[in-house]
Structure formats: C-alpha cells, structure tokens
Coordinates of C-alpha atoms in Angstrom, one line a residue:
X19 CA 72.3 150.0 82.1
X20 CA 75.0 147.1 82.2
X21 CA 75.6 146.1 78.9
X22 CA 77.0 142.6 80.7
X23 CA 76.2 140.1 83.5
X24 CA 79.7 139.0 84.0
X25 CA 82.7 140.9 83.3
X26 CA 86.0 138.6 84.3
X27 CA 88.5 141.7 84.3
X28 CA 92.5 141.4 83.7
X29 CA 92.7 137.6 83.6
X30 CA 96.0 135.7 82.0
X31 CA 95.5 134.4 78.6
X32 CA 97.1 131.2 77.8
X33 CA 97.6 132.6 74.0
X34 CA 98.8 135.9 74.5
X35 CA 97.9 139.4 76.6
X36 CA 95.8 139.7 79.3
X37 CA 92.0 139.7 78.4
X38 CA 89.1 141.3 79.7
X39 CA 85.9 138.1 79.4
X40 CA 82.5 139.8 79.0
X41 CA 79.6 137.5 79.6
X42 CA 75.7 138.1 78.8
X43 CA 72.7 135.6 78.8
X44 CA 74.8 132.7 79.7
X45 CA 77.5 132.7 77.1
X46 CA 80.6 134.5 76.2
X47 CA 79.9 137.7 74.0
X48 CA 83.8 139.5 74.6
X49 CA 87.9 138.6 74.8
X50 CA 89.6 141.6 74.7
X51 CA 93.1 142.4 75.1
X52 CA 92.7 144.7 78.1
X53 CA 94.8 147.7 76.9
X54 CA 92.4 147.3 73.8
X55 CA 88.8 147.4 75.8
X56 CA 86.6 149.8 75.7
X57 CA 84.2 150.7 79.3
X58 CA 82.6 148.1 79.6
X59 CA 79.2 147.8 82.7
X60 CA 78.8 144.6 84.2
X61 CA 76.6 143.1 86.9
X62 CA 79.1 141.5 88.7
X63 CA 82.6 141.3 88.1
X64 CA 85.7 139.6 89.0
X65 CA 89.3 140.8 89.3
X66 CA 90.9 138.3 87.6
X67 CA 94.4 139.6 88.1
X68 CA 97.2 137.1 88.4
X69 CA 94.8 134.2 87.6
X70 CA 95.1 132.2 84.5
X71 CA 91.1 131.6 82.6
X72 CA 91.2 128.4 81.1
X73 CA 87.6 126.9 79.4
X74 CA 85.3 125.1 82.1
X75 CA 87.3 122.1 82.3
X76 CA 85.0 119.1 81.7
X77 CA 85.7 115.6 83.6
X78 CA 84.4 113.5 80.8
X79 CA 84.1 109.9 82.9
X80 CA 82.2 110.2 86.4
X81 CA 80.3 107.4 88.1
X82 CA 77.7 109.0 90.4
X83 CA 75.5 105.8 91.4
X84 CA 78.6 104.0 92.7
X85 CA 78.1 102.6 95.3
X86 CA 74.9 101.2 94.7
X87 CA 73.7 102.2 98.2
X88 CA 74.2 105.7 98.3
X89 CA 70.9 107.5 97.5
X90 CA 71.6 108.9 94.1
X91 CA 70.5 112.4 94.6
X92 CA 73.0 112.8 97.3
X93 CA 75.9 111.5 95.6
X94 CA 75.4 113.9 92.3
X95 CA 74.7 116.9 95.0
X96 CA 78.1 116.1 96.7
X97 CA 80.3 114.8 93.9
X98 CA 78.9 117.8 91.7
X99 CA 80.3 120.0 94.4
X100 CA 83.4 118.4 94.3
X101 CA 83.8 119.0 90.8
X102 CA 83.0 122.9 91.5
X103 CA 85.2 122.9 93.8
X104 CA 88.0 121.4 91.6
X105 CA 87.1 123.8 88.7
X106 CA 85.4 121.4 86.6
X107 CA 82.0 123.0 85.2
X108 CA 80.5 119.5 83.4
X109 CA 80.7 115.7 84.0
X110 CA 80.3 113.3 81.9
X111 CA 78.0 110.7 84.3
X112 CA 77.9 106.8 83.3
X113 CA 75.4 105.8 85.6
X114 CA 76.5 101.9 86.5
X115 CA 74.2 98.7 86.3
X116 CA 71.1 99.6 84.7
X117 CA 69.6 96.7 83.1
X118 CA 66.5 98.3 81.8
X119 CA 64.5 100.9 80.7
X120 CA 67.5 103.4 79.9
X121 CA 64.7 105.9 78.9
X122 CA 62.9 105.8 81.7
X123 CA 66.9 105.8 83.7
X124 CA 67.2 108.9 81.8
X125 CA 64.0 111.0 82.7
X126 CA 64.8 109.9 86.3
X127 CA 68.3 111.2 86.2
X128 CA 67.2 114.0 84.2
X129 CA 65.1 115.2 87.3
X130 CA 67.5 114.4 90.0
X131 CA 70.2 116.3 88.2
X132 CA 68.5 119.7 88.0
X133 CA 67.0 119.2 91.2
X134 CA 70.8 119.3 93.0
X135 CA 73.9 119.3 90.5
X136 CA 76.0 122.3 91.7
X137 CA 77.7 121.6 87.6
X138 CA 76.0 120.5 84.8
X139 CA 75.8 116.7 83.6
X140 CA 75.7 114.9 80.3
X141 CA 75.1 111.6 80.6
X142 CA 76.3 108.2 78.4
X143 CA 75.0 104.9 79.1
X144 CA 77.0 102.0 79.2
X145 CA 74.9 98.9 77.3
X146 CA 74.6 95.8 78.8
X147 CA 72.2 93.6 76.6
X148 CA 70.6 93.3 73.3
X149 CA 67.3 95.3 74.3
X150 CA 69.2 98.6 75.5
X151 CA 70.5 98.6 71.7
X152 CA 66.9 99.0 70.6
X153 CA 67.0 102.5 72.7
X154 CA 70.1 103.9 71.7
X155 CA 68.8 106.0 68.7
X156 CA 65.8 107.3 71.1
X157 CA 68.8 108.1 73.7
X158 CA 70.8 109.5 71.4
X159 CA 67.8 112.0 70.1
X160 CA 67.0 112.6 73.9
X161 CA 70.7 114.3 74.2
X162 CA 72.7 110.8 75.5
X163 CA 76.0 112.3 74.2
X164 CA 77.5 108.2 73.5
X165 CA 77.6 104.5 74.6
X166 CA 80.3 102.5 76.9
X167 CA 80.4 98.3 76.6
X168 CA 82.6 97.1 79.6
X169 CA 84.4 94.4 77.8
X170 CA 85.9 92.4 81.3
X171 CA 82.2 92.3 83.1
X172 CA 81.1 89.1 81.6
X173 CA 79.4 87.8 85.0
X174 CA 80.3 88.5 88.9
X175 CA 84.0 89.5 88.3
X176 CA 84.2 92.4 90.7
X177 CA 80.2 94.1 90.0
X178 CA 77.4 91.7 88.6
X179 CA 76.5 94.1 86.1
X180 CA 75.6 91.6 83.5
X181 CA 76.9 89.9 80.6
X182 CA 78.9 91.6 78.0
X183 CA 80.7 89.6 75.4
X184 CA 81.9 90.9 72.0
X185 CA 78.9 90.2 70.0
X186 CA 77.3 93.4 72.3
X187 CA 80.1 95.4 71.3
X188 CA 80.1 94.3 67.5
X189 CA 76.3 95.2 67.5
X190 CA 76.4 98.6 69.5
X191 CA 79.1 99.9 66.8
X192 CA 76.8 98.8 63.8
X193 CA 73.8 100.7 65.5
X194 CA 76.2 103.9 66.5
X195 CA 77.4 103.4 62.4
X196 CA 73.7 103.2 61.4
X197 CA 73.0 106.5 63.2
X198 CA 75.8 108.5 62.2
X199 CA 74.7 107.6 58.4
X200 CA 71.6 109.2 59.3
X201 CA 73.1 112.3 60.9
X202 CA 72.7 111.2 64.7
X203 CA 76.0 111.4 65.9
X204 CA 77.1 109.0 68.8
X205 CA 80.4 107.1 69.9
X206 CA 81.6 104.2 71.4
X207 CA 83.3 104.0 75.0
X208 CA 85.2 100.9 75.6
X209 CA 86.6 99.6 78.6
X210 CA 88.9 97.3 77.4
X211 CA 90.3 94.7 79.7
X212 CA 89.8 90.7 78.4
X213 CA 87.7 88.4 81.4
X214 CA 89.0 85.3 80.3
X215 CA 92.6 86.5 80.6
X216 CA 92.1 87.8 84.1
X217 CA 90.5 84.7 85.7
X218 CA 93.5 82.9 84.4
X219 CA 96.0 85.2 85.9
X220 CA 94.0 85.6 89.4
X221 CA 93.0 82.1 89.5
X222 CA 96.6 81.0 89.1
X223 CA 97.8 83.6 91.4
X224 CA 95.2 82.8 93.7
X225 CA 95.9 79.0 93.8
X226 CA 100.2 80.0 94.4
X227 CA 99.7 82.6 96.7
X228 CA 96.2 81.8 98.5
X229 CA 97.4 84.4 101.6
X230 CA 98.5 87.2 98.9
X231 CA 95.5 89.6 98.4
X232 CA 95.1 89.9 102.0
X233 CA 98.4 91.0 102.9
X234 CA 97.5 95.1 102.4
X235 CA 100.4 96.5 102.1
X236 CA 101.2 94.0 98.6
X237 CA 96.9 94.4 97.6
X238 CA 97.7 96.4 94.9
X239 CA 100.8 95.1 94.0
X240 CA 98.5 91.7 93.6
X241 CA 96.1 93.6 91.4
X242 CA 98.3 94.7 89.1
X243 CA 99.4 90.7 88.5
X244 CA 95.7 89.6 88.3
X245 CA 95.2 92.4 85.8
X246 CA 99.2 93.0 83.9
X247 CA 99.1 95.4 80.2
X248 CA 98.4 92.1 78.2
X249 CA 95.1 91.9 79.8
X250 CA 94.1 95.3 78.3
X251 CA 96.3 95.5 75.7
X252 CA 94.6 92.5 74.0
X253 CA 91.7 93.9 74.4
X254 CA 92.5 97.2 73.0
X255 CA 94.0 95.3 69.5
X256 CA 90.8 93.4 69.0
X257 CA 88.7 96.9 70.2
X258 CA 90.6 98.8 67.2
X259 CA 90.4 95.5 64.6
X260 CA 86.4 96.0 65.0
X261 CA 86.5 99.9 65.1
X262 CA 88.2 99.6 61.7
X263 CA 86.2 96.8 60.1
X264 CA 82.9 98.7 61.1
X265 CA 84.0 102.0 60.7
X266 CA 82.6 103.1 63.7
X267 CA 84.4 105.8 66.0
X268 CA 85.6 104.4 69.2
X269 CA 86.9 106.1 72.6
X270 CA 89.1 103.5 75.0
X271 CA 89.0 104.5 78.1
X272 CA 91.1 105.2 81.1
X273 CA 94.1 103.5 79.5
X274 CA 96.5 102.2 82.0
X275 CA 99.7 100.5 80.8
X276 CA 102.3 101.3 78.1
X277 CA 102.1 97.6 76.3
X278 CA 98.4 99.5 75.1
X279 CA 100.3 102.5 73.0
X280 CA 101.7 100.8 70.1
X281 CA 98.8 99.2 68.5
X282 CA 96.7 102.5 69.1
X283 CA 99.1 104.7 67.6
X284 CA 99.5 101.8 64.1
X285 CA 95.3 102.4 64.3
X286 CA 95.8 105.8 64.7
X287 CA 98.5 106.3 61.6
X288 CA 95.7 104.0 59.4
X289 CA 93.0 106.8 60.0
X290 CA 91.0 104.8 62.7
X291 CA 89.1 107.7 64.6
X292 CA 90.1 106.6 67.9
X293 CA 90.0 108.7 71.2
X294 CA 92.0 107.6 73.8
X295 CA 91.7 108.8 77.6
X296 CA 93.8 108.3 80.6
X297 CA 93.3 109.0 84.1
X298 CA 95.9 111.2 86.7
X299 CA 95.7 108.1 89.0
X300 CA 97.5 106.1 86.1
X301 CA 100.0 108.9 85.3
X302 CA 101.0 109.9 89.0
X303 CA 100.7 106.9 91.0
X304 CA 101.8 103.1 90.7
X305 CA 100.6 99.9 92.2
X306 CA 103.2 100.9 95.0
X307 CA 101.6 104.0 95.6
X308 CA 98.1 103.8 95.8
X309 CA 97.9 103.4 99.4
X310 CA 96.2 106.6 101.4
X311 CA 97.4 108.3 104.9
X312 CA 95.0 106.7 107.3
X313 CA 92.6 105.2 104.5
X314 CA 92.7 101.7 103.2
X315 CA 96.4 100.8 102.2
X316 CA 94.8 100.0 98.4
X317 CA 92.2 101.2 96.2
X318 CA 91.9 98.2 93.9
X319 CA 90.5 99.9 90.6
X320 CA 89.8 98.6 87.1
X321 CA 92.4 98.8 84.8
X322 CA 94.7 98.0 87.7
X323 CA 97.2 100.4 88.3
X324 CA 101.1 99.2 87.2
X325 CA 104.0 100.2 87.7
X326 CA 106.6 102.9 86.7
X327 CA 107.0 102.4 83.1
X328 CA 103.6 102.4 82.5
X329 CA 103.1 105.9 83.8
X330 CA 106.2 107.3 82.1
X331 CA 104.9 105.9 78.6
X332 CA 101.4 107.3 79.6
X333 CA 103.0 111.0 80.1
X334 CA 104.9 110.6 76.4
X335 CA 101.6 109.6 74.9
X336 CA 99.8 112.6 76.6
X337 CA 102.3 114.7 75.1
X338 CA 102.4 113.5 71.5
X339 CA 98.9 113.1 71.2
X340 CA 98.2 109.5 71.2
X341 CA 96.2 109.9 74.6
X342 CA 93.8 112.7 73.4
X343 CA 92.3 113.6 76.7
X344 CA 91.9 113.3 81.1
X345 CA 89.1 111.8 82.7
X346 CA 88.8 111.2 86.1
X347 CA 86.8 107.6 86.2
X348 CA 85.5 109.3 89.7
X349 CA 83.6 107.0 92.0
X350 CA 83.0 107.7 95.6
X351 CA 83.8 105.1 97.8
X352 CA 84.8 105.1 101.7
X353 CA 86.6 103.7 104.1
X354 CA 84.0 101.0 105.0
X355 CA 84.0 99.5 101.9
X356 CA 87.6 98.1 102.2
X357 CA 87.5 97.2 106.0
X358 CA 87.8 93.8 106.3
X359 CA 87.8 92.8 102.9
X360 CA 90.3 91.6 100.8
X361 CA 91.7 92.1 97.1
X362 CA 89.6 89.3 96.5
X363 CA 86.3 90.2 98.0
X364 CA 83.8 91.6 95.8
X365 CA 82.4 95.5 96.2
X366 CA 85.8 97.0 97.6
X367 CA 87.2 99.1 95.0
X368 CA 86.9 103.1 93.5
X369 CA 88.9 106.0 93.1
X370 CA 88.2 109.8 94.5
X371 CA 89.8 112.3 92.0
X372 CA 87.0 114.6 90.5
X373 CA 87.9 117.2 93.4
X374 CA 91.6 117.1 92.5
X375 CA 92.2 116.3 88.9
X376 CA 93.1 119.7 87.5
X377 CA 95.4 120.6 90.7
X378 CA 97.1 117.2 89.5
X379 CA 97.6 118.2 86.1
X380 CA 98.1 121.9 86.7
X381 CA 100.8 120.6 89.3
X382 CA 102.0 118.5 86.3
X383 CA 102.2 121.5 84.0
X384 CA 104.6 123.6 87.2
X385 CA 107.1 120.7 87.0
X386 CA 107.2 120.6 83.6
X387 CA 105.7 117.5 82.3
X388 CA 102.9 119.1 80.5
X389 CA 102.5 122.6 78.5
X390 CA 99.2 124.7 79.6
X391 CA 98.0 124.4 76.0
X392 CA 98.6 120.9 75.8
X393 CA 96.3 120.7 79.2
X394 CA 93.4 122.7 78.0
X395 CA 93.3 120.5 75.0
X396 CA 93.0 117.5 77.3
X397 CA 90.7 118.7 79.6
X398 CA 88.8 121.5 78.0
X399 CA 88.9 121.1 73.9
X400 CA 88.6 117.4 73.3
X401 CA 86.6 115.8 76.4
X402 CA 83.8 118.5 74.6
X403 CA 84.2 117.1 71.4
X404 CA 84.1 113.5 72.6
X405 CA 80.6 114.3 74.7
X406 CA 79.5 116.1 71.3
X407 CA 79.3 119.4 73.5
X408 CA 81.7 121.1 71.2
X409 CA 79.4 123.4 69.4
X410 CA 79.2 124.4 73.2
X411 CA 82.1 123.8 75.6
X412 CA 85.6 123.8 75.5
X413 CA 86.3 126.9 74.2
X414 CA 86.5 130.7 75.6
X415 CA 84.9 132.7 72.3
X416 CA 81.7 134.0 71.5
X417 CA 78.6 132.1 71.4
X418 CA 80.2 129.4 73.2
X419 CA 78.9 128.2 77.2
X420 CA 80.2 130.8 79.6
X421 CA 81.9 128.5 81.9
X422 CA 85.3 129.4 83.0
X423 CA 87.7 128.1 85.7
X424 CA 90.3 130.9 86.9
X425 CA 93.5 128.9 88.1
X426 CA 95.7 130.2 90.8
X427 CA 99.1 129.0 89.1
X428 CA 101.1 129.9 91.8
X429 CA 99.5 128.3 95.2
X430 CA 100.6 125.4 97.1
X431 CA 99.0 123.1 99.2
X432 CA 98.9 120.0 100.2
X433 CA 96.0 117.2 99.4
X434 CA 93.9 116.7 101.9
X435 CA 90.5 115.0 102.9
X436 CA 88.3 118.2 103.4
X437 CA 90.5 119.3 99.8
X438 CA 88.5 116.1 97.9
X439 CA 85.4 118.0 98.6
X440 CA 83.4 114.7 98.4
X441 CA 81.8 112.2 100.5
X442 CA 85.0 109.4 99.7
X443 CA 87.3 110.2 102.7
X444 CA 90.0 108.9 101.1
X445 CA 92.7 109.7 98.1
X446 CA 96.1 107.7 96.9
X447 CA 97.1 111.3 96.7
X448 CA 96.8 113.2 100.0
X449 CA 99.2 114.1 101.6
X450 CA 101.1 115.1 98.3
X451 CA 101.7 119.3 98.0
X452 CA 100.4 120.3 94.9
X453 CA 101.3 123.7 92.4
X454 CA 98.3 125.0 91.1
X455 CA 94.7 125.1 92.1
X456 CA 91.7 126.5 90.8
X457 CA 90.4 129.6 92.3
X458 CA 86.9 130.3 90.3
X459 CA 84.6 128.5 88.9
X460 CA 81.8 130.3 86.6
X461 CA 79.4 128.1 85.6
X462 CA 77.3 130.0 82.4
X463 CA 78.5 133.0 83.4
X464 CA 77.1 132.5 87.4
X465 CA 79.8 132.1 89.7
X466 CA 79.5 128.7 91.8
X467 CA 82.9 128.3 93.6
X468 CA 85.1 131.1 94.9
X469 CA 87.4 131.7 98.0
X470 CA 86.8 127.9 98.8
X471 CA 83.2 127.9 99.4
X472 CA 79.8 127.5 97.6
X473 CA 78.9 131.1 95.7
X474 CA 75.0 129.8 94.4
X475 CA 72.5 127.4 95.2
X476 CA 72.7 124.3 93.1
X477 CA 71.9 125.5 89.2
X478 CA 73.3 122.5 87.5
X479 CA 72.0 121.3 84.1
X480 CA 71.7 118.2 81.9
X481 CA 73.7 118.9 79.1
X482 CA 72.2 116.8 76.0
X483 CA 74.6 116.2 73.4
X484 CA 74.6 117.8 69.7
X485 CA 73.6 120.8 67.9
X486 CA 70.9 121.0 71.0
X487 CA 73.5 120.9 73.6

C-alpha cells in the first residue's frame, strides 16, 4: 500500500541537498536529503529534477470584485487560475466597496469561493464606517485573517467607496488592540495616501495644465504629479504616530516611493511592529513605463507609480528588510475601461500581475537583485504570517499545508497576454523576457498547474485565519 499521496522526487532545495517531499492527507509528512531516503510508495509522483521547490507562494493583496461589473464568481474562477498558473497556491482577497453586512459578505464569498477558486482564499475586509467595527471581532472569529482602512477614499476620488477619515482608522486599531488583549489576533492594513494633499496637487495641476491627463503618452507621468512621495509619505508618518500611540500592529501597503522608507525604518528601530509590503509594478516599472504593447498607454493605479529612484530605494529596502514582503494589489481590468477616458475620468484604473509576479521576482533573483532566500521570505514566510496562516503556510516541513510551487530557474520567455492567464488583457510588462517561471503548482498535496495547463477541477478553499487556519 502507498505509504504517501504525493511524493515530489529529487527537487532543488534552497538550504542545501536535493530533497525528496513526501506528502499524505493534505500536508507535508517528509524532506529528505535524497541520498538519505529510504523507498518510499506514493500515489502520484513528480520528478522534480532540475526544479527548485519553494513554499506555495501566497499573493497576500488581491482584489477579485474589481470591476464592480464583472460577476464575482467569474472573476475569482479566472483570477484564481491565474494565480495557479503563476505558482501562487493562496490569495489574500479584499473584496472592494462593501458598505454593509460584512458577515453576510463573508458567507456569500465563502460559497462562491469553494464553488470555483482553482487556489485557496483568505479574505480581509477593508472597513468603511463605524457599523462594520461592531463586526470585526465576529469576522475575525469567523477566520477574516485582518482589516484595511483606505486612508485617500474620503468621497468620489477615483471609487465612491465611502468616507474614511482618521477617526475610522484611530477606532479600527483600538478594536484590533481590544481583541488581541483577548487573544483574537487581527492587524491593520493601511493604504496610506492623504485626500486633501492630492486634490491640491491635481486641482492645481489640473487648473495649469487643463489638456495634460489626456495626452496618453504623459497619463502616467501626470499621475505621478497628482499623487508625488509626500502624498503617501505623510500619510505613512501620521499611520506609524498612531500605530505607536495605540499599540496596535499595522501593515502599510503597496508602498511606492522612497521619501516613505525613512520614517518606517525610525518606527521600525523604536519597536513599532510594522509590516511593510511593496508591489513588482513599483520595483520594475516607473511612471515612464507603465504603458502596454497594444493596451492603453497607462494604467493609472493608486499609489501612483514614480520614477527611478523610487524603485531603486524600494529594491534596498526589499533587501535590508524594511519592506518585509510582495503583494501583487491584482485587479482585473481591460482594455475598455481606459478607451476614451482620461487620467481624470473616474473608473479607469488597475493593475494585472497575479499571473506574473513570481516570474518578476524570480527574474529579479537571475539578475541578481534579490537572493532566493530573501524571496521566499517575501513571498512565502511573511505574507503567511501577516494573513495569520503561519501555523499553516509558508513553510515546507511537517504538519505544515502541502502547497508547493516547483520553479523552472532556468526558462525564458517573454510576457505575454495568454502568459497573464487572466481575463485583464493587458500588463505594463509584456513584452519583457523574463528568467524563471514556475513549472508546478501543488495545491495540498493535489497538483493544479503543470505543463501550462489546468491538472484538477477547481478545489480551492477559504483559508480562515489562526490556530483554525
């Protein structure tokens, strides 16, 4: 009888020898050097020779309900693809705009994810008025791995998703510190970016330049004015002030400029547990840049995107361990959105990177900007520990979630359309040739991706957060 389901054979360890992965009832139960290993029976196996195993690399920021008129079920069947097909086994999903019930949201989503993820889910909600914080202990106990407050959305500025102002965020960290005294443990996710400083700068640009933000080639270029580092950087200082007067554990999200880094790393040295992320778009790309081959010539995302030294200073923080992890703040949008719009226009705006992050960063690691222990802790170890999967994911050891992604270290190819995997046809990166792509993806020890194509019917999970996760 086969003592295994899964046996991963001869695979490239990142911390030594090459390892034989034994897998039974969903998690790993073997890593042994393969000179070491006894016969082992499995089920299935792979050959994992000349492939490098790394943890099931988690995208830890994911919108799945943008745009709003996309039925939602599609989207997290297609997008949750993509992410197989990119070697990412869980996604962190902040569904956008929900103004109410957030437990009712959650036993809707709940449904629709197991009904068609191809990867599993955990979910955080972003709060967006003072009745959602009487839910967040119910959320959290339900398995809603942490909270976001979207600092800049303070009425129609880009998405009418309601008022936010800093009172929400002051009163979401007291509730998150409130829990965590009583064992529930929870975080904050801030988008930090200040509304009042933006309308200055775009209304001011605007009133200068009234022809500017419909002149593509320069849309993004504009962006990056409306929105310059002071814009978040503010924000961040004043984030970290409260984070330290509350107590409470923060994460900022996708930072995107180098003015940011120095106030972070002063909270950081005063034992402020702060998490930083950053995105591949901000590291790889500049406003210059973000243009696709036959797509719209901008992609107008929040942070804007800047320029190049805000995406040199981003790689040194990735690399010293001020920015702790990679997510890929993935949203779907098409073509249509942006035709005929302007920078100015409402709705026009998303980036499509869930497909293709880890080929960016493994890419990154073959040109030597990154080391491949430095990118498992960034996508593998602490995006877990920041969705309070840990006890979980994140890790290849015993007990732990059998998700694996085997990398192909040595491939090339170039960025395509049918490469994203998704139903955004467009990417500020195609066309680029990339070193490294994933080759495997094993999903609690069932294998969903290989050889470019769909291995298993949909078998996705919500994740919930915690010692239940």
């Amino acid at each position: 009888m086969p003592d295994l389901d899964l046996l991963i054979r001869n695979v490239t360890s990142i911390d030594g020898p090459n390892v034989n992965i034994g897998i039974r009832d969903s998690r790993f139960v073997s890593l042994e050097v393969v000179h070491e290993s006894g016969e082992r029976v499995a089920r299935d196996t792979v050959d994992g020779s000349g492939l490098l195993a790394l943890p099931g690399v988690i995208d830890p920021h994911v919108h799945l309900n943008w745009p709003f008129d996309i039925d939602e079920a599609d989207i997290i069947r297609s997008e949750t693809v993509a992410a197989a097909a990119g070697g990412i086994t869980t996604v962190g999903y902040f569904p956008l705009g929900v103004r109410g019930d957030l437990l009712d949201h959650l036993r809707y989503t709940g449904q629709l994810i197991g009904a068609n993820a191809a990867v599993d889910v955990a979910v955080a909600y972003p709060i967006l008025n003072s009745a959602q914080i009487g839910q967040m202990e119910a959320l959290v106990e339900a398995g809603v791995t942490g909270f976001k407050v979207l600092r800049p959305y303070t009425g129609s500025d880009v998405y009418d998703f309601g008022g936010t102002d800093d009172s929400l965020l002051y009163r979401v960290m007291l509730k998150v510190v409130e829990m965590r005294r009583n064992g529930r443990e929870a975080i904050v996710k801030i988008h930090c970016e200040n509304a009042a400083l933006i309308r200055v700068f775009q209304e001011d640009l605007q009133a200068q330049y009234p022809d500017l933000g419909r002149n593509a080639p320069l849309t993004d270029v504009t962006w990056a004015h409306c929105r310059p580092p002071v814009v978040e950087a503010e924000s961040v200082a004043s984030a970290l002030y409260l984070a330290r007067m509350t107590g409470c554990p923060i994460v900022i999200v996708h930072l995107s400029s180098a003015l940011s880094l120095e106030p972070i790393r002063a909270a950081k040295r005063e034992g402020v547990e702060v998490y930083v992320e950053t995105t591949p778009l901000y590291l790889e790309t500049t406003a210059f840049t973000t243009g696709a081959p036959d797509g719209p010539a901008w992609t107008r995302v929040q942070p804007s995107v800047k320029f190049a030294g805000d995406s040199a200073a981003l790689w040194e923080a990735v690399r010293d361990g001020t920015v702790d992890f990679i997510g890929s703040d993935h949203a779907a949008t098409t073509k249509d959105v942006y035709r005929d719009r302007s920078v100015w226009d409402t709705g026009a705006s998303g980036r499509s990177l869930l497909g293709i992050m880890l080929p960016v960063m493994l890419d990154a690691v073959a040109r030597g900007k990154l080391t491949l222990s430095r990118l498992r802790q960034v996508m593998c170890e602490t995006p877990a520990l920041t969705l309070n999967l840990d006890r979980r994911q994140g890790r290849i050891a015993p007990g732990y979630d059998a998700n694996v992604t085997l990398c192909d270290l040595s491939k090339t190819d170039a960025v395509t359309v049918a490469s994203l995997r998704s139903r955004a046809d467009h990417s500020p990166f195609e066309g680029r040739t990339l070193t490294g792509w994933p080759a495997t993806t094993v999903l609690r020890g069932k294998i969903v991706w290989r050889n470019g194509g769909l291995r298993a019917e949909p078998s996705g999970e919500f994740r919930p957060g915690g010692t239940s996760a």
